[in-house]
Amino acid sequence: GSENDLSCPVCHDIFKDPVILSCSHSFCKDCLQLCWRDKQIKSCPICKTIPLLNDPPRNLALKNLCEAFLLQRDKKASAASEPLCSLHHEKLKLFCLDHQQPVCVVCRDSIAHKNHSFRPIDEASDGHRKELKELLAPLKLLKIITEYTKGEFDQIAETIKVQAQQTEEQIHEEFKKLRLFLQKEENARITALRTEEKQKSQRMKEKTEDLNRKMETLSETIRATEEQLRAEDVVFLQSYKAAINRVKQLPLMGATHLDSGVLIDVAKHLGNLTYNIWNKMKKMVSNTPVILDPNTAHPQLIMSDDLTSVTFGGRQKVPDNPERCHYFKVVLGSEGFDSGTHIWDVEVGEEGFWAFGVVNESFERKVEALSGFWQLCFQDEKYRVQTTPDTYKFLSVKKLQRVRVQLEYDRGKLSFYDLDANTLIHTFKHNFTEKLFPFVETEKKPLKILPVILKIFSASLHAFLCPAS
């Protein structure tokens, strides 16, 4: 039939879900209910016939004709160079602000758009293009941030491999000294190292793959959106709502951060290596009570192979992992203490600047910290002890060479002794509440944690180191 024959006499649109009355007139179901609203007597809107059924039957034959007509008209419209209204086959010259869709002039006068607001198609297009561009801007910025983060992750992944390689070489050198006894132990440690490397490399690989997926999603969304932005106004407006939803639904990711412990735990593999082997071989060996953690070292500090001494040098290319110190020229011990008594000796000298002691676990490593440390330091040829930049005390001691640090955590005491003169230098008293980490800091003179020879202390030395409370 013609379009007039298939149009509802109320809304003048092609029938939607048509129903037929006993008087043989047909209407859209919604249009009929709208006409009957607030009316006690149901009559035909055309011939006024009464009475009628409250729930008239569907006109399936008419419904099928309407669907066939719309399908045929849609095919003709799609073949045309300019999109046309799917209901009236007219040019889409207006944009309905209430329905947020392009419409024709016939749609504007229909009951479906009664009391709606409209704008010319070009004005609406300009406004919505601007809106979509604004939504797209943070995605472009996020893509740049994600690419930068991926570069950092790539550097860390490479550092993990280098660390693993260097650590393996050092382990081999240590084991050469005791080859007859150590083959089995060496294999076990290498296996542990490679397992950690595999696990942490896999972790970085997964993080990198996740970034790649996010970057691909961002790139595809940006590409598709920019392609829609280049489309003709009508085509753009037909699809802009879906584009906005796609952009809005894409979660904005914040900068991806690293978790602590991302690098190889070198201290676990190298720390006290010969001492731990000695426990199995029952032979006298040296033990270094504090192992320095290279993952915390300032970029200008160079670590010894056995992780017991540190030297100030040129800036090295190392990742900015969460554990690393960046403000002070500091490296921390690999193990923290929150109970008991702990003793370690430091070899120093009268040259440049150095400091050592303990810091709280929460000590700020990326910026200048104002508290949370207890230290003995040497600067401008003077010795002093301090806990903050403004809380310090100058000491009268001279020419320190070897200093013993004794931490009695439970008693709240941190003492420094001059080993060569057998004298107490200074004791801090504080109610410690956090785990404490040994640290050393230097800007010129190398500092070294001295090994302890395992032997029985004489009564006099024991009395000096462990005085009665």
mmCIF file of C-alpha atoms in Angstrom, residues 133-380:
data_model
loop_
_atom_site.group_PDB
_atom_site.id
_atom_site.type_symbol
_atom_site.label_atom_id
_atom_site.label_comp_id
_atom_site.label_asym_id
_atom_site.label_seq_id
_atom_site.Cartn_x
_atom_site.Cartn_y
_atom_site.Cartn_z
ATOM 1 C CA LYS A 133 36.667 16.740 21.186
ATOM 2 C CA GLU A 134 36.780 17.817 24.837
ATOM 3 C CA LEU A 135 36.083 14.245 25.936
ATOM 4 C CA LEU A 136 38.788 12.980 23.608
ATOM 5 C CA ALA A 137 41.515 15.314 24.963
ATOM 6 C CA PRO A 138 42.145 13.469 28.285
ATOM 7 C CA LEU A 139 42.367 10.174 26.402
ATOM 8 C CA LYS A 140 45.160 11.560 24.236
ATOM 9 C CA LEU A 141 46.993 12.792 27.345
ATOM 10 C CA LEU A 142 46.474 9.432 29.028
ATOM 11 C CA LYS A 143 47.977 7.691 26.013
ATOM 12 C CA ILE A 144 51.124 9.841 26.335
ATOM 13 C CA ILE A 145 51.392 9.066 30.065
ATOM 14 C CA THR A 146 50.886 5.369 29.404
ATOM 15 C CA GLU A 147 53.603 5.330 26.757
ATOM 16 C CA TYR A 148 56.005 7.040 29.196
ATOM 17 C CA THR A 149 55.151 4.525 31.931
ATOM 18 C CA LYS A 150 55.740 1.668 29.515
ATOM 19 C CA GLY A 151 59.214 3.087 28.825
ATOM 20 C CA GLU A 152 59.961 3.036 32.556
ATOM 21 C CA PHE A 153 58.720 -0.540 32.801
ATOM 22 C CA ASP A 154 60.929 -1.550 29.878
ATOM 23 C CA GLN A 155 63.937 -0.049 31.677
ATOM 24 C CA ILE A 156 63.095 -1.955 34.864
ATOM 25 C CA ALA A 157 62.673 -5.200 32.934
ATOM 26 C CA GLU A 158 66.130 -4.672 31.411
ATOM 27 C CA THR A 159 67.598 -3.820 34.824
ATOM 28 C CA ILE A 160 66.209 -7.052 36.242
ATOM 29 C CA LYS A 161 68.060 -8.995 33.553
ATOM 30 C CA VAL A 162 71.306 -7.077 34.153
ATOM 31 C CA GLN A 163 70.996 -7.534 37.905
ATOM 32 C CA ALA A 164 70.402 -11.227 37.468
ATOM 33 C CA GLN A 165 73.424 -11.540 35.166
ATOM 34 C CA GLN A 166 75.758 -9.568 37.451
ATOM 35 C CA THR A 167 74.549 -11.335 40.575
ATOM 36 C CA GLU A 168 75.046 -14.708 38.956
ATOM 37 C CA GLU A 169 78.636 -13.800 38.044
ATOM 38 C CA GLN A 170 79.356 -12.718 41.625
ATOM 39 C CA ILE A 171 77.859 -15.882 43.002
ATOM 40 C CA HIS A 172 80.094 -17.943 40.713
ATOM 41 C CA GLU A 173 83.184 -16.078 41.956
ATOM 42 C CA GLU A 174 82.322 -16.746 45.579
ATOM 43 C CA PHE A 175 81.711 -20.403 44.968
ATOM 44 C CA LYS A 176 85.038 -20.855 43.163
ATOM 45 C CA LYS A 177 86.808 -20.416 46.529
ATOM 46 C CA LEU A 178 85.024 -23.412 48.008
ATOM 47 C CA ARG A 179 84.294 -25.489 44.907
ATOM 48 C CA LEU A 180 84.873 -28.914 46.478
ATOM 49 C CA PHE A 181 82.255 -28.294 49.170
ATOM 50 C CA LEU A 182 79.881 -25.901 47.506
ATOM 51 C CA GLN A 183 78.666 -27.377 44.223
ATOM 52 C CA LYS A 184 75.353 -28.445 45.644
ATOM 53 C CA GLU A 185 74.804 -25.127 47.484
ATOM 54 C CA GLU A 186 75.761 -23.113 44.406
ATOM 55 C CA ASN A 187 73.219 -24.913 42.245
ATOM 56 C CA ALA A 188 70.533 -24.316 44.843
ATOM 57 C CA ARG A 189 71.245 -20.573 45.029
ATOM 58 C CA ILE A 190 71.442 -20.153 41.259
ATOM 59 C CA THR A 191 68.099 -21.914 40.962
ATOM 60 C CA ALA A 192 66.586 -19.544 43.546
ATOM 61 C CA LEU A 193 67.995 -16.530 41.717
ATOM 62 C CA ARG A 194 66.731 -17.669 38.325
ATOM 63 C CA THR A 195 63.341 -18.507 39.801
ATOM 64 C CA GLU A 196 63.076 -14.983 41.198
ATOM 65 C CA GLU A 197 64.254 -13.524 37.906
ATOM 66 C CA LYS A 198 61.633 -15.556 36.049
ATOM 67 C CA GLN A 199 58.897 -14.561 38.471
ATOM 68 C CA LYS A 200 59.763 -10.868 38.465
ATOM 69 C CA SER A 201 60.405 -10.771 34.727
ATOM 70 C CA GLN A 202 57.045 -12.472 34.215
ATOM 71 C CA ARG A 203 55.457 -9.904 36.507
ATOM 72 C CA MET A 204 56.939 -7.072 34.468
ATOM 73 C CA LYS A 205 55.937 -8.836 31.251
ATOM 74 C CA GLU A 206 52.345 -9.051 32.483
ATOM 75 C CA LYS A 207 52.361 -5.376 33.483
ATOM 76 C CA THR A 208 53.816 -4.431 30.090
ATOM 77 C CA GLU A 209 51.269 -6.581 28.239
ATOM 78 C CA ASP A 210 48.508 -4.933 30.269
ATOM 79 C CA LEU A 211 49.847 -1.522 29.231
ATOM 80 C CA ASN A 212 49.969 -2.674 25.589
ATOM 81 C CA ARG A 213 46.330 -3.728 25.777
ATOM 82 C CA LYS A 214 45.337 -0.413 27.325
ATOM 83 C CA MET A 215 47.319 1.484 24.696
ATOM 84 C CA GLU A 216 45.672 -0.531 21.907
ATOM 85 C CA THR A 217 42.220 0.222 23.330
ATOM 86 C CA LEU A 218 43.048 3.905 23.643
ATOM 87 C CA SER A 219 44.477 4.058 20.126
ATOM 88 C CA GLU A 220 41.465 2.324 18.607
ATOM 89 C CA THR A 221 39.006 4.556 20.477
ATOM 90 C CA ILE A 222 40.894 7.681 19.444
ATOM 91 C CA ARG A 223 41.170 6.522 15.816
ATOM 92 C CA ALA A 224 37.479 5.621 15.552
ATOM 93 C CA THR A 225 36.379 8.835 17.241
ATOM 94 C CA GLU A 226 38.572 11.028 15.070
ATOM 95 C CA GLU A 227 37.228 9.257 11.995
ATOM 96 C CA GLN A 228 33.674 10.095 13.132
ATOM 97 C CA LEU A 229 34.697 13.691 13.734
ATOM 98 C CA ARG A 230 35.720 13.948 10.090
ATOM 99 C CA ALA A 231 32.341 12.674 8.850
ATOM 100 C CA GLU A 232 29.595 14.833 7.348
ATOM 101 C CA ASP A 233 27.331 16.551 9.858
ATOM 102 C CA VAL A 234 24.357 14.244 9.520
ATOM 103 C CA VAL A 235 26.411 11.081 9.534
ATOM 104 C CA PHE A 236 28.334 12.406 12.511
ATOM 105 C CA LEU A 237 25.196 13.275 14.448
ATOM 106 C CA GLN A 238 23.654 9.890 13.709
ATOM 107 C CA SER A 239 26.529 8.172 15.418
ATOM 108 C CA TYR A 240 27.828 10.793 17.844
ATOM 109 C CA LYS A 241 25.740 9.497 20.758
ATOM 110 C CA ALA A 242 27.281 6.071 20.479
ATOM 111 C CA ALA A 243 30.716 7.693 20.123
ATOM 112 C CA ILE A 244 30.225 9.691 23.305
ATOM 113 C CA ASN A 245 29.072 6.616 25.186
ATOM 114 C CA ARG A 246 32.099 4.694 23.921
ATOM 115 C CA VAL A 247 34.491 7.447 25.039
ATOM 116 C CA LYS A 248 32.741 7.948 28.412
ATOM 117 C CA GLN A 249 32.568 4.247 29.155
ATOM 118 C CA LEU A 250 36.310 3.862 28.578
ATOM 119 C CA PRO A 251 37.720 4.125 32.114
ATOM 120 C CA LEU A 252 40.334 6.829 32.548
ATOM 121 C CA MET A 253 43.381 5.087 33.937
ATOM 122 C CA GLY A 254 45.610 6.836 36.369
ATOM 123 C CA ALA A 255 49.354 6.657 36.161
ATOM 124 C CA THR A 256 50.470 3.118 36.697
ATOM 125 C CA HIS A 257 52.675 2.761 39.793
ATOM 126 C CA LEU A 258 55.284 0.181 40.729
ATOM 127 C CA ASP A 259 54.945 -2.008 43.777
ATOM 128 C CA SER A 260 57.829 -2.377 46.196
ATOM 129 C CA GLY A 261 60.105 -5.358 45.613
ATOM 130 C CA VAL A 262 59.950 -5.204 41.815
ATOM 131 C CA LEU A 263 63.706 -5.634 41.388
ATOM 132 C CA ILE A 264 65.810 -8.713 42.051
ATOM 133 C CA ASP A 265 66.411 -9.049 45.801
ATOM 134 C CA VAL A 266 70.182 -9.043 45.358
ATOM 135 C CA ALA A 267 70.792 -8.793 49.096
ATOM 136 C CA LYS A 268 68.938 -12.068 49.673
ATOM 137 C CA HIS A 269 71.197 -13.903 47.222
ATOM 138 C CA LEU A 270 74.532 -12.264 48.094
ATOM 139 C CA GLY A 271 74.132 -11.147 51.687
ATOM 140 C CA ASN A 272 76.210 -13.084 54.221
ATOM 141 C CA LEU A 273 76.899 -15.660 51.535
ATOM 142 C CA THR A 274 80.059 -17.187 53.001
ATOM 143 C CA TYR A 275 78.664 -17.009 56.537
ATOM 144 C CA ASN A 276 75.569 -18.984 55.604
ATOM 145 C CA ILE A 277 77.727 -21.580 53.876
ATOM 146 C CA TRP A 278 79.929 -21.753 56.985
ATOM 147 C CA ASN A 279 76.913 -22.862 59.026
ATOM 148 C CA LYS A 280 76.796 -25.958 56.830
ATOM 149 C CA MET A 281 80.550 -26.531 56.661
ATOM 150 C CA LYS A 282 81.258 -25.875 60.355
ATOM 151 C CA LYS A 283 84.364 -23.808 59.611
ATOM 152 C CA MET A 284 85.381 -20.378 60.803
ATOM 153 C CA VAL A 285 84.275 -17.620 58.408
ATOM 154 C CA SER A 286 83.572 -13.940 58.635
ATOM 155 C CA ASN A 287 80.077 -12.514 58.979
ATOM 156 C CA THR A 288 78.970 -9.016 57.996
ATOM 157 C CA PRO A 289 76.006 -8.122 60.242
ATOM 158 C CA VAL A 290 74.617 -5.466 57.871
ATOM 159 C CA ILE A 291 74.256 -6.036 54.138
ATOM 160 C CA LEU A 292 73.586 -2.934 52.049
ATOM 161 C CA ASP A 293 70.651 -3.071 49.656
ATOM 162 C CA PRO A 294 71.636 -1.772 46.163
ATOM 163 C CA ASN A 295 67.962 -1.319 45.260
ATOM 164 C CA THR A 296 67.863 1.552 47.815
ATOM 165 C CA ALA A 297 71.163 3.211 46.792
ATOM 166 C CA HIS A 298 71.222 6.795 45.523
ATOM 167 C CA PRO A 299 72.182 6.870 41.800
ATOM 168 C CA GLN A 300 75.601 8.387 42.657
ATOM 169 C CA LEU A 301 76.588 5.602 45.047
ATOM 170 C CA ILE A 302 78.643 2.661 43.790
ATOM 171 C CA MET A 303 78.304 -0.616 45.692
ATOM 172 C CA SER A 304 81.016 -3.215 46.219
ATOM 173 C CA ASP A 305 80.393 -6.703 44.875
ATOM 174 C CA ASP A 306 79.830 -8.122 48.360
ATOM 175 C CA LEU A 307 77.397 -5.282 49.263
ATOM 176 C CA THR A 308 79.371 -4.209 52.359
ATOM 177 C CA SER A 309 80.986 -0.957 51.181
ATOM 178 C CA VAL A 310 79.889 2.074 49.207
ATOM 179 C CA THR A 311 81.729 4.798 47.274
ATOM 180 C CA PHE A 312 80.551 8.135 45.907
ATOM 181 C CA GLY A 313 80.894 8.435 42.121
ATOM 182 C CA GLY A 314 79.236 9.485 38.874
ATOM 183 C CA ARG A 315 75.500 9.189 38.434
ATOM 184 C CA GLN A 316 74.490 5.715 37.283
ATOM 185 C CA LYS A 317 71.525 4.835 35.122
ATOM 186 C CA VAL A 318 69.253 3.006 37.553
ATOM 187 C CA PRO A 319 65.450 2.732 37.740
ATOM 188 C CA ASP A 320 63.556 5.043 40.065
ATOM 189 C CA ASN A 321 61.978 2.132 41.933
ATOM 190 C CA PRO A 322 60.009 2.901 45.146
ATOM 191 C CA GLU A 323 62.809 1.753 47.488
ATOM 192 C CA ARG A 324 65.532 3.964 46.013
ATOM 193 C CA CYS A 325 66.783 7.067 47.863
ATOM 194 C CA HIS A 326 66.951 10.201 45.709
ATOM 195 C CA TYR A 327 67.458 13.226 47.946
ATOM 196 C CA PHE A 328 70.324 12.169 50.216
ATOM 197 C CA LYS A 329 73.384 10.134 49.075
ATOM 198 C CA VAL A 330 72.121 7.220 51.148
ATOM 199 C CA VAL A 331 71.951 3.435 50.912
ATOM 200 C CA LEU A 332 69.967 1.371 53.422
ATOM 201 C CA GLY A 333 70.652 -1.992 54.955
ATOM 202 C CA SER A 334 68.747 -4.915 53.493
ATOM 203 C CA GLU A 335 67.234 -5.887 56.856
ATOM 204 C CA GLY A 336 65.282 -3.800 59.353
ATOM 205 C CA PHE A 337 65.103 -4.284 63.126
ATOM 206 C CA ASP A 338 62.081 -3.945 65.401
ATOM 207 C CA SER A 339 63.339 -5.840 68.452
ATOM 208 C CA GLY A 340 66.488 -7.168 70.120
ATOM 209 C CA THR A 341 70.086 -5.935 70.122
ATOM 210 C CA HIS A 342 72.090 -5.487 66.917
ATOM 211 C CA ILE A 343 75.752 -4.517 66.481
ATOM 212 C CA TRP A 344 77.754 -3.557 63.399
ATOM 213 C CA ASP A 345 81.059 -1.801 62.765
ATOM 214 C CA VAL A 346 81.740 0.904 60.184
ATOM 215 C CA GLU A 347 85.128 1.884 58.800
ATOM 216 C CA VAL A 348 85.321 5.661 58.259
ATOM 217 C CA GLY A 349 87.935 8.377 57.709
ATOM 218 C CA GLU A 350 88.554 12.112 58.004
ATOM 219 C CA GLU A 351 87.739 13.097 54.473
ATOM 220 C CA GLY A 352 84.731 14.695 52.769
ATOM 221 C CA PHE A 353 81.294 14.141 54.267
ATOM 222 C CA TRP A 354 79.838 10.937 55.682
ATOM 223 C CA ALA A 355 77.051 9.854 58.014
ATOM 224 C CA PHE A 356 75.564 6.612 59.268
ATOM 225 C CA GLY A 357 73.056 5.326 61.822
ATOM 226 C CA VAL A 358 69.460 4.173 61.546
ATOM 227 C CA VAL A 359 66.283 5.493 59.905
ATOM 228 C CA ASN A 360 62.600 4.734 60.376
ATOM 229 C CA GLU A 361 61.002 2.473 57.797
ATOM 230 C CA SER A 362 58.712 5.402 56.835
ATOM 231 C CA PHE A 363 61.704 7.680 56.150
ATOM 232 C CA GLU A 364 60.993 9.739 53.007
ATOM 233 C CA ARG A 365 63.358 8.527 50.299
ATOM 234 C CA LYS A 366 62.435 10.852 47.412
ATOM 235 C CA VAL A 367 62.391 14.200 49.215
ATOM 236 C CA GLU A 368 64.198 15.904 52.082
ATOM 237 C CA ALA A 369 63.188 14.246 55.347
ATOM 238 C CA LEU A 370 63.049 16.384 58.482
ATOM 239 C CA SER A 371 62.868 13.581 61.047
ATOM 240 C CA GLY A 372 62.973 9.840 61.532
ATOM 241 C CA PHE A 373 66.766 9.341 61.607
ATOM 242 C CA TRP A 374 69.523 9.083 64.223
ATOM 243 C CA GLN A 375 73.044 9.534 62.935
ATOM 244 C CA LEU A 376 76.709 10.217 63.556
ATOM 245 C CA CYS A 377 78.226 12.380 60.827
ATOM 246 C CA PHE A 378 81.447 14.111 59.801
ATOM 247 C CA GLN A 379 81.392 17.458 57.996
ATOM 248 C CA ASP A 380 83.800 20.384 57.752
#
